[in-house]
Amino acid sequence: MKTLEGRTAFVTGASQGIGRACAIALAQAGAKIALAARNQARLDEVAAEITAAGGIAQTFLLDVASEDSIKAAAKAAVAHFGTVEILVNNAGITRDTLLLRMKRADWDDVLTTNLTGAFLVSQALLSPMLKARWGRIINISSVVGETGQAGQTNYAASKAGLIGFTKAMAREVASRGITVNAVAPGFIETAMTHVLDEKQKQAMLTQIPLGRPGTESDVAGAVTFLASEAAAYITGHVLDVNGGMYMG
Ligand SMILES: NC(=O)c1ccc[n+]([C@@H]2O[C@H](COP(=O)([O-])OP(=O)(O)OC[C@H]3O[C@@H](n4cnc5c(N)ncnc54)[C@H](O)[C@@H]3O)[C@@H](O)[C@H]2O)c1
């Protein structure tokens, strides 16, 4: 069923991985998709995939580490589609290292992209949602933001920060028909986790009751649910998609 017919969704980091899967799943649910990321060629591929399946998508170059880029992409997407009512803050990076070795730039880059980026994109796209008196903001956090992880103080801080941001914003905009939720994926097989060696992957798997890594579509399914009417009464929530790795 096309539960999101007539809605427009803006997905950051939509060129690959979880972002791409979210864009495709939201398009399958009937939403028009603003695909936003830094790599035009890859964005074009995702747009072509959505269009070939009968969906509607438009690409927008976006670097979430740049405020100017965010403002330009948000403005262009609203101009193109007339509105944006669903936002998936998915773009994210890691710069893993132990705290004592962590450079200031490793900290700043991760916080800027993962947390400040989500703040600025949400701010840039809030007006059309306020106008529509309907909106869905879904922030892609991480299990690591709930449990912590050695070697990821910067990443865990950014993802925990996103959870606080989600709850505070949820309270702020609830009266306007806008929900704000977070999805906290566990160990999902994407480019981000391909850098782990076999030993690290096996160690991770022993922590997962469901006995397998997650897929991009496991996360996309949760995001599509939170964007749907079925989730109308859910806000300020952190939805774990982690195979039972952490039960909050
Ligand atoms: N893979 C996992 O196990 C896992 C677990 C928990 C959370 N996450 C989160 O899911 C999200 C997607 O990650 P993924 O696993 O698909 O990895 P990925 O590296 O394949 O995707 C990250 C996406 O973010 C984009 N991005 C990074 N910096 C950007 C910037 N400055 N401007 C615009 N786009 C930018 C990348 O281009 C890419 O499209 C991230 O926020 C990540 O932290 C992933």
PDB file of C-alpha atoms and ligand atoms in Angstrom:
ATOM      1  CA  MET A   1       0.000   0.000   0.000  1.00  0.00           C
ATOM      2  CA  LYS A   2       1.294   3.469  -0.894  1.00  0.00           C
ATOM      3  CA  THR A   3       1.011   4.935   2.594  1.00  0.00           C
ATOM      4  CA  LEU A   4       3.128   8.004   1.827  1.00  0.00           C
ATOM      5  CA  GLU A   5       1.423   9.072  -1.416  1.00  0.00           C
ATOM      6  CA  GLY A   6       1.501  12.863  -1.763  1.00  0.00           C
ATOM      7  CA  ARG A   7       4.363  13.340   0.723  1.00  0.00           C
ATOM      8  CA  THR A   8       7.892  14.517  -0.048  1.00  0.00           C
ATOM      9  CA  ALA A   9      10.929  13.158   1.774  1.00  0.00           C
ATOM     10  CA  PHE A  10      14.432  14.650   1.960  1.00  0.00           C
ATOM     11  CA  VAL A  11      17.131  12.058   2.692  1.00  0.00           C
ATOM     12  CA  THR A  12      20.708  13.090   3.514  1.00  0.00           C
ATOM     13  CA  GLY A  13      23.579  10.794   2.532  1.00  0.00           C
ATOM     14  CA  ALA A  14      21.187   9.161   0.063  1.00  0.00           C
ATOM     15  CA  SER A  15      23.869   8.102  -2.418  1.00  0.00           C
ATOM     16  CA  GLN A  16      24.680   4.773  -0.743  1.00  0.00           C
ATOM     17  CA  GLY A  17      24.123   2.452   2.200  1.00  0.00           C
ATOM     18  CA  ILE A  18      21.318   3.069   4.665  1.00  0.00           C
ATOM     19  CA  GLY A  19      20.413   6.458   3.127  1.00  0.00           C
ATOM     20  CA  ARG A  20      19.958   4.920  -0.318  1.00  0.00           C
ATOM     21  CA  ALA A  21      17.847   2.100   1.146  1.00  0.00           C
ATOM     22  CA  CYS A  22      15.665   4.602   3.041  1.00  0.00           C
ATOM     23  CA  ALA A  23      15.146   6.666  -0.112  1.00  0.00           C
ATOM     24  CA  ILE A  24      14.119   3.596  -2.112  1.00  0.00           C
ATOM     25  CA  ALA A  25      11.789   2.305   0.636  1.00  0.00           C
ATOM     26  CA  LEU A  26      10.115   5.716   1.087  1.00  0.00           C
ATOM     27  CA  ALA A  27       9.673   5.951  -2.701  1.00  0.00           C
ATOM     28  CA  GLN A  28       8.093   2.483  -2.727  1.00  0.00           C
ATOM     29  CA  ALA A  29       5.686   3.755  -0.070  1.00  0.00           C
ATOM     30  CA  GLY A  30       4.692   6.520  -2.498  1.00  0.00           C
ATOM     31  CA  ALA A  31       6.730   9.530  -1.323  1.00  0.00           C
ATOM     32  CA  LYS A  32       8.527  11.825  -3.749  1.00  0.00           C
ATOM     33  CA  ILE A  33      12.210  11.814  -2.840  1.00  0.00           C
ATOM     34  CA  ALA A  34      14.789  14.595  -2.592  1.00  0.00           C
ATOM     35  CA  LEU A  35      18.073  12.671  -2.726  1.00  0.00           C
ATOM     36  CA  ALA A  36      20.799  14.720  -1.085  1.00  0.00           C
ATOM     37  CA  ALA A  37      24.512  13.900  -0.867  1.00  0.00           C
ATOM     38  CA  ARG A  38      27.935  14.947  -2.143  1.00  0.00           C
ATOM     39  CA  ASN A  39      28.425  12.464  -4.979  1.00  0.00           C
ATOM     40  CA  GLN A  40      26.377  13.477  -8.043  1.00  0.00           C
ATOM     41  CA  ALA A  41      27.138  10.349 -10.063  1.00  0.00           C
ATOM     42  CA  ARG A  42      25.955   8.026  -7.287  1.00  0.00           C
ATOM     43  CA  LEU A  43      22.906  10.198  -6.599  1.00  0.00           C
ATOM     44  CA  ASP A  44      22.015   9.941 -10.298  1.00  0.00           C
ATOM     45  CA  GLU A  45      22.174   6.137 -10.056  1.00  0.00           C
ATOM     46  CA  VAL A  46      19.797   6.065  -7.074  1.00  0.00           C
ATOM     47  CA  ALA A  47      17.445   8.530  -8.818  1.00  0.00           C
ATOM     48  CA  ALA A  48      17.442   6.344 -11.935  1.00  0.00           C
ATOM     49  CA  GLU A  49      16.654   3.267  -9.833  1.00  0.00           C
ATOM     50  CA  ILE A  50      13.692   5.001  -8.171  1.00  0.00           C
ATOM     51  CA  THR A  51      12.373   6.413 -11.442  1.00  0.00           C
ATOM     52  CA  ALA A  52      12.714   3.043 -13.213  1.00  0.00           C
ATOM     53  CA  ALA A  53      10.509   1.526 -10.500  1.00  0.00           C
ATOM     54  CA  GLY A  54       7.830   4.183 -11.146  1.00  0.00           C
ATOM     55  CA  GLY A  55       8.814   6.547  -8.322  1.00  0.00           C
ATOM     56  CA  ILE A  56       9.664  10.243  -8.319  1.00  0.00           C
ATOM     57  CA  ALA A  57      13.116  11.485  -7.292  1.00  0.00           C
ATOM     58  CA  GLN A  58      15.309  14.541  -7.763  1.00  0.00           C
ATOM     59  CA  THR A  59      18.957  14.927  -6.743  1.00  0.00           C
ATOM     60  CA  PHE A  60      20.438  17.790  -4.737  1.00  0.00           C
ATOM     61  CA  LEU A  61      24.141  18.223  -3.999  1.00  0.00           C
ATOM     62  CA  LEU A  62      24.589  18.531  -0.252  1.00  0.00           C
ATOM     63  CA  ASP A  63      27.532  18.650   2.123  1.00  0.00           C
ATOM     64  CA  VAL A  64      26.112  18.565   5.656  1.00  0.00           C
ATOM     65  CA  ALA A  65      29.396  19.968   6.984  1.00  0.00           C
ATOM     66  CA  SER A  66      28.647  23.230   5.148  1.00  0.00           C
ATOM     67  CA  GLU A  67      25.885  25.548   6.306  1.00  0.00           C
ATOM     68  CA  ASP A  68      25.732  27.264   2.897  1.00  0.00           C
ATOM     69  CA  SER A  69      25.367  23.933   1.135  1.00  0.00           C
ATOM     70  CA  ILE A  70      22.555  22.910   3.512  1.00  0.00           C
ATOM     71  CA  LYS A  71      20.649  26.156   2.971  1.00  0.00           C
ATOM     72  CA  ALA A  72      21.028  25.904  -0.813  1.00  0.00           C
ATOM     73  CA  ALA A  73      19.947  22.249  -1.003  1.00  0.00           C
ATOM     74  CA  ALA A  74      16.951  22.766   1.314  1.00  0.00           C
ATOM     75  CA  LYS A  75      15.825  25.802  -0.678  1.00  0.00           C
ATOM     76  CA  ALA A  76      16.230  23.983  -3.999  1.00  0.00           C
ATOM     77  CA  ALA A  77      14.300  20.929  -2.774  1.00  0.00           C
ATOM     78  CA  VAL A  78      11.382  23.033  -1.477  1.00  0.00           C
ATOM     79  CA  ALA A  79      11.372  25.038  -4.719  1.00  0.00           C
ATOM     80  CA  HIS A  80      11.342  21.860  -6.806  1.00  0.00           C
ATOM     81  CA  PHE A  81       8.714  19.866  -4.907  1.00  0.00           C
ATOM     82  CA  GLY A  82       6.745  22.724  -3.336  1.00  0.00           C
ATOM     83  CA  THR A  83       7.279  21.293   0.147  1.00  0.00           C
ATOM     84  CA  VAL A  84       9.231  18.777   2.223  1.00  0.00           C
ATOM     85  CA  GLU A  85       7.399  17.029   5.074  1.00  0.00           C
ATOM     86  CA  ILE A  86       9.657  14.071   5.842  1.00  0.00           C
ATOM     87  CA  LEU A  87      13.337  14.455   6.707  1.00  0.00           C
ATOM     88  CA  VAL A  88      15.766  11.603   7.261  1.00  0.00           C
ATOM     89  CA  ASN A  89      19.003  12.859   8.831  1.00  0.00           C
ATOM     90  CA  ASN A  90      21.188   9.943   7.778  1.00  0.00           C
ATOM     91  CA  ALA A  91      24.551  11.385   6.656  1.00  0.00           C
ATOM     92  CA  GLY A  92      27.264  10.316   9.042  1.00  0.00           C
ATOM     93  CA  ILE A  93      30.959   9.516   9.347  1.00  0.00           C
ATOM     94  CA  THR A  94      33.345   7.771  11.713  1.00  0.00           C
ATOM     95  CA  ARG A  95      36.923   8.760  12.631  1.00  0.00           C
ATOM     96  CA  ASP A  96      37.682   5.968  15.101  1.00  0.00           C
ATOM     97  CA  THR A  97      40.669   6.076  17.416  1.00  0.00           C
ATOM     98  CA  LEU A  98      41.405   5.846  21.121  1.00  0.00           C
ATOM     99  CA  LEU A  99      40.767   9.010  23.089  1.00  0.00           C
ATOM    100  CA  LEU A 100      44.420   9.709  23.882  1.00  0.00           C
ATOM    101  CA  ARG A 101      45.294   9.586  20.185  1.00  0.00           C
ATOM    102  CA  MET A 102      42.257  11.456  18.950  1.00  0.00           C
ATOM    103  CA  LYS A 103      43.062  14.643  17.075  1.00  0.00           C
ATOM    104  CA  ARG A 104      40.895  17.683  17.611  1.00  0.00           C
ATOM    105  CA  ALA A 105      39.989  17.444  13.902  1.00  0.00           C
ATOM    106  CA  ASP A 106      38.718  13.836  14.355  1.00  0.00           C
ATOM    107  CA  TRP A 107      36.400  15.081  17.076  1.00  0.00           C
ATOM    108  CA  ASP A 108      35.278  18.207  15.232  1.00  0.00           C
ATOM    109  CA  ASP A 109      34.662  16.465  11.883  1.00  0.00           C
ATOM    110  CA  VAL A 110      32.441  13.794  13.435  1.00  0.00           C
ATOM    111  CA  LEU A 111      30.446  16.201  15.607  1.00  0.00           C
ATOM    112  CA  THR A 112      30.079  18.668  12.716  1.00  0.00           C
ATOM    113  CA  THR A 113      28.806  16.072  10.242  1.00  0.00           C
ATOM    114  CA  ASN A 114      26.733  13.817  12.499  1.00  0.00           C
ATOM    115  CA  LEU A 115      25.234  16.262  14.993  1.00  0.00           C
ATOM    116  CA  THR A 116      25.561  19.845  13.769  1.00  0.00           C
ATOM    117  CA  GLY A 117      24.606  18.668  10.276  1.00  0.00           C
ATOM    118  CA  ALA A 118      21.344  17.167  11.552  1.00  0.00           C
ATOM    119  CA  PHE A 119      20.591  20.345  13.519  1.00  0.00           C
ATOM    120  CA  LEU A 120      21.155  22.608  10.519  1.00  0.00           C
ATOM    121  CA  VAL A 121      19.219  20.458   8.022  1.00  0.00           C
ATOM    122  CA  SER A 122      16.304  20.163  10.475  1.00  0.00           C
ATOM    123  CA  GLN A 123      16.311  23.939  10.958  1.00  0.00           C
ATOM    124  CA  ALA A 124      16.449  24.548   7.207  1.00  0.00           C
ATOM    125  CA  LEU A 125      13.467  22.264   6.520  1.00  0.00           C
ATOM    126  CA  LEU A 126      11.244  22.985   9.499  1.00  0.00           C
ATOM    127  CA  SER A 127       9.281  25.859   7.886  1.00  0.00           C
ATOM    128  CA  PRO A 128       7.467  23.776   5.245  1.00  0.00           C
ATOM    129  CA  MET A 129       6.529  21.230   7.937  1.00  0.00           C
ATOM    130  CA  LEU A 130       5.206  23.985  10.201  1.00  0.00           C
ATOM    131  CA  LYS A 131       3.221  25.345   7.273  1.00  0.00           C
ATOM    132  CA  ALA A 132       1.783  21.908   6.483  1.00  0.00           C
ATOM    133  CA  ARG A 133       1.114  21.274  10.188  1.00  0.00           C
ATOM    134  CA  TRP A 134       2.465  17.801   9.465  1.00  0.00           C
ATOM    135  CA  GLY A 135       6.004  16.548   9.539  1.00  0.00           C
ATOM    136  CA  ARG A 136       8.277  13.638  10.282  1.00  0.00           C
ATOM    137  CA  ILE A 137      11.916  14.020  11.274  1.00  0.00           C
ATOM    138  CA  ILE A 138      13.879  10.799  11.642  1.00  0.00           C
ATOM    139  CA  ASN A 139      17.441  10.967  12.907  1.00  0.00           C
ATOM    140  CA  ILE A 140      19.763   8.027  12.314  1.00  0.00           C
ATOM    141  CA  SER A 141      21.572   7.567  15.608  1.00  0.00           C
ATOM    142  CA  SER A 142      23.398   4.353  16.607  1.00  0.00           C
ATOM    143  CA  VAL A 143      23.439   1.654  19.275  1.00  0.00           C
ATOM    144  CA  VAL A 144      26.828   3.123  20.154  1.00  0.00           C
ATOM    145  CA  GLY A 145      25.098   6.338  21.249  1.00  0.00           C
ATOM    146  CA  GLU A 146      23.236   4.240  23.837  1.00  0.00           C
ATOM    147  CA  THR A 147      25.972   1.859  24.999  1.00  0.00           C
ATOM    148  CA  GLY A 148      29.251   3.606  24.189  1.00  0.00           C
ATOM    149  CA  GLN A 149      32.100   1.903  22.342  1.00  0.00           C
ATOM    150  CA  ALA A 150      35.845   2.017  22.975  1.00  0.00           C
ATOM    151  CA  GLY A 151      37.605   3.842  20.143  1.00  0.00           C
ATOM    152  CA  GLN A 152      34.489   5.819  19.232  1.00  0.00           C
ATOM    153  CA  THR A 153      34.202   8.607  21.803  1.00  0.00           C
ATOM    154  CA  ASN A 154      33.603  11.167  19.065  1.00  0.00           C
ATOM    155  CA  TYR A 155      31.064   9.019  17.179  1.00  0.00           C
ATOM    156  CA  ALA A 156      29.256   7.881  20.361  1.00  0.00           C
ATOM    157  CA  ALA A 157      29.034  11.497  21.578  1.00  0.00           C
ATOM    158  CA  SER A 158      27.555  12.592  18.248  1.00  0.00           C
ATOM    159  CA  LYS A 159      25.019   9.749  18.208  1.00  0.00           C
ATOM    160  CA  ALA A 160      24.050  10.234  21.879  1.00  0.00           C
ATOM    161  CA  GLY A 161      23.772  13.941  21.090  1.00  0.00           C
ATOM    162  CA  LEU A 162      21.326  13.114  18.303  1.00  0.00           C
ATOM    163  CA  ILE A 163      19.115  11.300  20.827  1.00  0.00           C
ATOM    164  CA  GLY A 164      18.977  14.357  23.105  1.00  0.00           C
ATOM    165  CA  PHE A 165      18.387  16.560  20.071  1.00  0.00           C
ATOM    166  CA  THR A 166      15.537  14.262  18.951  1.00  0.00           C
ATOM    167  CA  LYS A 167      13.778  14.370  22.330  1.00  0.00           C
ATOM    168  CA  ALA A 168      14.146  18.131  22.787  1.00  0.00           C
ATOM    169  CA  MET A 169      12.950  18.913  19.267  1.00  0.00           C
ATOM    170  CA  ALA A 170      10.085  16.424  19.613  1.00  0.00           C
ATOM    171  CA  ARG A 171       8.792  18.429  22.590  1.00  0.00           C
ATOM    172  CA  GLU A 172       9.279  21.717  20.762  1.00  0.00           C
ATOM    173  CA  VAL A 173       7.305  20.884  17.612  1.00  0.00           C
ATOM    174  CA  ALA A 174       4.743  18.331  18.838  1.00  0.00           C
ATOM    175  CA  SER A 175       1.898  20.849  18.983  1.00  0.00           C
ATOM    176  CA  ARG A 176       2.407  21.524  15.267  1.00  0.00           C
ATOM    177  CA  GLY A 177       1.762  17.956  14.143  1.00  0.00           C
ATOM    178  CA  ILE A 178       5.437  17.170  13.663  1.00  0.00           C
ATOM    179  CA  THR A 179       7.008  14.058  15.162  1.00  0.00           C
ATOM    180  CA  VAL A 180      10.736  13.653  15.737  1.00  0.00           C
ATOM    181  CA  ASN A 181      12.197  10.218  16.339  1.00  0.00           C
ATOM    182  CA  ALA A 182      15.540   8.457  16.194  1.00  0.00           C
ATOM    183  CA  VAL A 183      16.444   5.092  14.757  1.00  0.00           C
ATOM    184  CA  ALA A 184      19.423   3.433  16.423  1.00  0.00           C
ATOM    185  CA  PRO A 185      20.871   0.739  14.150  1.00  0.00           C
ATOM    186  CA  GLY A 186      23.203  -1.902  15.545  1.00  0.00           C
ATOM    187  CA  PHE A 187      25.718  -3.684  13.314  1.00  0.00           C
ATOM    188  CA  ILE A 188      24.531  -3.149   9.737  1.00  0.00           C
ATOM    189  CA  GLU A 189      26.492  -4.406   6.728  1.00  0.00           C
ATOM    190  CA  THR A 190      27.428  -1.260   4.778  1.00  0.00           C
ATOM    191  CA  ALA A 191      30.590   0.561   3.636  1.00  0.00           C
ATOM    192  CA  MET A 192      30.880   1.907   7.190  1.00  0.00           C
ATOM    193  CA  THR A 193      31.260  -1.583   8.679  1.00  0.00           C
ATOM    194  CA  HIS A 194      33.230  -3.117   5.769  1.00  0.00           C
ATOM    195  CA  VAL A 195      36.355  -1.622   7.359  1.00  0.00           C
ATOM    196  CA  LEU A 196      36.007  -4.040  10.318  1.00  0.00           C
ATOM    197  CA  ASP A 197      38.182  -7.171  10.076  1.00  0.00           C
ATOM    198  CA  GLU A 198      36.778 -10.720  10.327  1.00  0.00           C
ATOM    199  CA  LYS A 199      37.718 -11.026  14.009  1.00  0.00           C
ATOM    200  CA  GLN A 200      35.903  -7.782  14.899  1.00  0.00           C
ATOM    201  CA  LYS A 201      32.835  -8.894  12.895  1.00  0.00           C
ATOM    202  CA  GLN A 202      32.743 -12.294  14.625  1.00  0.00           C
ATOM    203  CA  ALA A 203      33.069 -10.610  18.046  1.00  0.00           C
ATOM    204  CA  MET A 204      30.180  -8.320  17.132  1.00  0.00           C
ATOM    205  CA  LEU A 205      28.011 -11.265  16.002  1.00  0.00           C
ATOM    206  CA  THR A 206      28.377 -12.993  19.384  1.00  0.00           C
ATOM    207  CA  GLN A 207      26.606  -9.943  20.880  1.00  0.00           C
ATOM    208  CA  ILE A 208      23.567 -10.214  18.586  1.00  0.00           C
ATOM    209  CA  PRO A 209      20.761 -12.504  19.834  1.00  0.00           C
ATOM    210  CA  LEU A 210      19.197 -12.690  16.356  1.00  0.00           C
ATOM    211  CA  GLY A 211      22.528 -14.123  15.163  1.00  0.00           C
ATOM    212  CA  ARG A 212      23.087 -12.049  12.028  1.00  0.00           C
ATOM    213  CA  PRO A 213      24.196  -8.579  11.023  1.00  0.00           C
ATOM    214  CA  GLY A 214      21.439  -6.161  10.060  1.00  0.00           C
ATOM    215  CA  THR A 215      20.732  -5.111   6.496  1.00  0.00           C
ATOM    216  CA  GLU A 216      20.093  -1.681   5.037  1.00  0.00           C
ATOM    217  CA  SER A 217      16.481  -2.662   4.490  1.00  0.00           C
ATOM    218  CA  ASP A 218      16.064  -3.610   8.167  1.00  0.00           C
ATOM    219  CA  VAL A 219      16.813   0.056   8.929  1.00  0.00           C
ATOM    220  CA  ALA A 220      14.824   1.423   5.985  1.00  0.00           C
ATOM    221  CA  GLY A 221      11.740  -0.502   7.168  1.00  0.00           C
ATOM    222  CA  ALA A 222      11.904   1.159  10.580  1.00  0.00           C
ATOM    223  CA  VAL A 223      12.357   4.588   9.003  1.00  0.00           C
ATOM    224  CA  THR A 224       9.408   4.075   6.649  1.00  0.00           C
ATOM    225  CA  PHE A 225       7.247   3.005   9.577  1.00  0.00           C
ATOM    226  CA  LEU A 226       8.159   6.135  11.583  1.00  0.00           C
ATOM    227  CA  ALA A 227       7.346   8.264   8.521  1.00  0.00           C
ATOM    228  CA  SER A 228       3.949   6.641   8.126  1.00  0.00           C
ATOM    229  CA  GLU A 229       0.526   7.445   9.551  1.00  0.00           C
ATOM    230  CA  ALA A 230       0.795   4.266  11.654  1.00  0.00           C
ATOM    231  CA  ALA A 231       3.435   6.068  13.745  1.00  0.00           C
ATOM    232  CA  ALA A 232       1.389   9.256  14.227  1.00  0.00           C
ATOM    233  CA  TYR A 233       1.354   8.894  18.035  1.00  0.00           C
ATOM    234  CA  ILE A 234       5.069   8.125  18.404  1.00  0.00           C
ATOM    235  CA  THR A 235       7.440  11.004  19.092  1.00  0.00           C
ATOM    236  CA  GLY A 236      10.730  11.490  20.946  1.00  0.00           C
ATOM    237  CA  HIS A 237      11.309   7.748  20.635  1.00  0.00           C
ATOM    238  CA  VAL A 238      14.521   5.848  19.936  1.00  0.00           C
ATOM    239  CA  LEU A 239      13.730   2.792  17.824  1.00  0.00           C
ATOM    240  CA  ASP A 240      16.472   0.163  18.189  1.00  0.00           C
ATOM    241  CA  VAL A 241      17.154  -1.850  15.028  1.00  0.00           C
ATOM    242  CA  ASN A 242      19.930  -4.026  16.375  1.00  0.00           C
ATOM    243  CA  GLY A 243      18.919  -7.697  16.470  1.00  0.00           C
ATOM    244  CA  GLY A 244      18.686  -7.509  20.256  1.00  0.00           C
ATOM    245  CA  MET A 245      22.303  -6.360  20.670  1.00  0.00           C
ATOM    246  CA  TYR A 246      21.114  -3.745  23.159  1.00  0.00           C
ATOM    247  CA  MET A 247      17.669  -3.790  24.748  1.00  0.00           C
ATOM    248  CA  GLY A 248      16.986  -0.339  26.092  1.00  0.00           C
TER     249      GLY A 248
HETATM  250  N1  LIG B   1      26.459   0.642   9.239  1.00  0.00           N
HETATM  251  C1  LIG B   1      26.194   0.564  10.528  1.00  0.00           C
HETATM  252  O1  LIG B   1      26.447  -0.476  11.178  1.00  0.00           O
HETATM  253  C2  LIG B   1      25.556   1.720  11.242  1.00  0.00           C
HETATM  254  C3  LIG B   1      25.175   1.516  12.565  1.00  0.00           C
HETATM  255  C4  LIG B   1      24.582   2.565  13.258  1.00  0.00           C
HETATM  256  C5  LIG B   1      24.370   3.771  12.640  1.00  0.00           C
HETATM  257  N2  LIG B   1      24.765   3.944  11.349  1.00  0.00           N
HETATM  258  C6  LIG B   1      24.525   5.266  10.766  1.00  0.00           C
HETATM  259  O2  LIG B   1      23.793   5.139   9.572  1.00  0.00           O
HETATM  260  C7  LIG B   1      24.066   6.262   8.733  1.00  0.00           C
HETATM  261  C8  LIG B   1      24.399   5.757   7.340  1.00  0.00           C
HETATM  262  O3  LIG B   1      25.605   5.020   7.379  1.00  0.00           O
HETATM  263  P1  LIG B   1      25.937   3.777   6.419  1.00  0.00           P
HETATM  264  O4  LIG B   1      26.179   2.610   7.285  1.00  0.00           O
HETATM  265  O5  LIG B   1      24.956   3.703   5.323  1.00  0.00           O
HETATM  266  O6  LIG B   1      27.392   4.200   5.907  1.00  0.00           O
HETATM  267  P2  LIG B   1      27.887   4.867   4.564  1.00  0.00           P
HETATM  268  O7  LIG B   1      29.262   5.321   4.844  1.00  0.00           O
HETATM  269  O8  LIG B   1      27.650   3.924   3.447  1.00  0.00           O
HETATM  270  O9  LIG B   1      26.901   6.088   4.378  1.00  0.00           O
HETATM  271  C9  LIG B   1      27.082   7.336   4.949  1.00  0.00           C
HETATM  272  C10 LIG B   1      26.461   8.348   4.035  1.00  0.00           C
HETATM  273  O10 LIG B   1      26.625   9.645   4.585  1.00  0.00           O
HETATM  274  C11 LIG B   1      27.142  10.469   3.580  1.00  0.00           C
HETATM  275  N3  LIG B   1      27.895  11.595   4.123  1.00  0.00           N
HETATM  276  C12 LIG B   1      28.966  11.564   4.940  1.00  0.00           C
HETATM  277  N4  LIG B   1      29.408  12.811   5.169  1.00  0.00           N
HETATM  278  C13 LIG B   1      28.587  13.639   4.474  1.00  0.00           C
HETATM  279  C14 LIG B   1      28.546  15.047   4.299  1.00  0.00           C
HETATM  280  N5  LIG B   1      29.429  15.869   4.860  1.00  0.00           N
HETATM  281  N6  LIG B   1      27.556  15.559   3.530  1.00  0.00           N
HETATM  282  C15 LIG B   1      26.655  14.749   2.931  1.00  0.00           C
HETATM  283  N7  LIG B   1      26.665  13.418   3.049  1.00  0.00           N
HETATM  284  C16 LIG B   1      27.626  12.877   3.805  1.00  0.00           C
HETATM  285  C17 LIG B   1      28.008   9.544   2.751  1.00  0.00           C
HETATM  286  O11 LIG B   1      28.326  10.104   1.515  1.00  0.00           O
HETATM  287  C18 LIG B   1      27.125   8.333   2.672  1.00  0.00           C
HETATM  288  O12 LIG B   1      26.166   8.471   1.665  1.00  0.00           O
HETATM  289  C19 LIG B   1      25.208   7.026   9.401  1.00  0.00           C
HETATM  290  O13 LIG B   1      24.688   8.116  10.115  1.00  0.00           O
HETATM  291  C20 LIG B   1      25.778   6.005  10.365  1.00  0.00           C
HETATM  292  O14 LIG B   1      26.418   6.616  11.449  1.00  0.00           O
HETATM  293  C21 LIG B   1      25.345   2.947  10.627  1.00  0.00           C
END
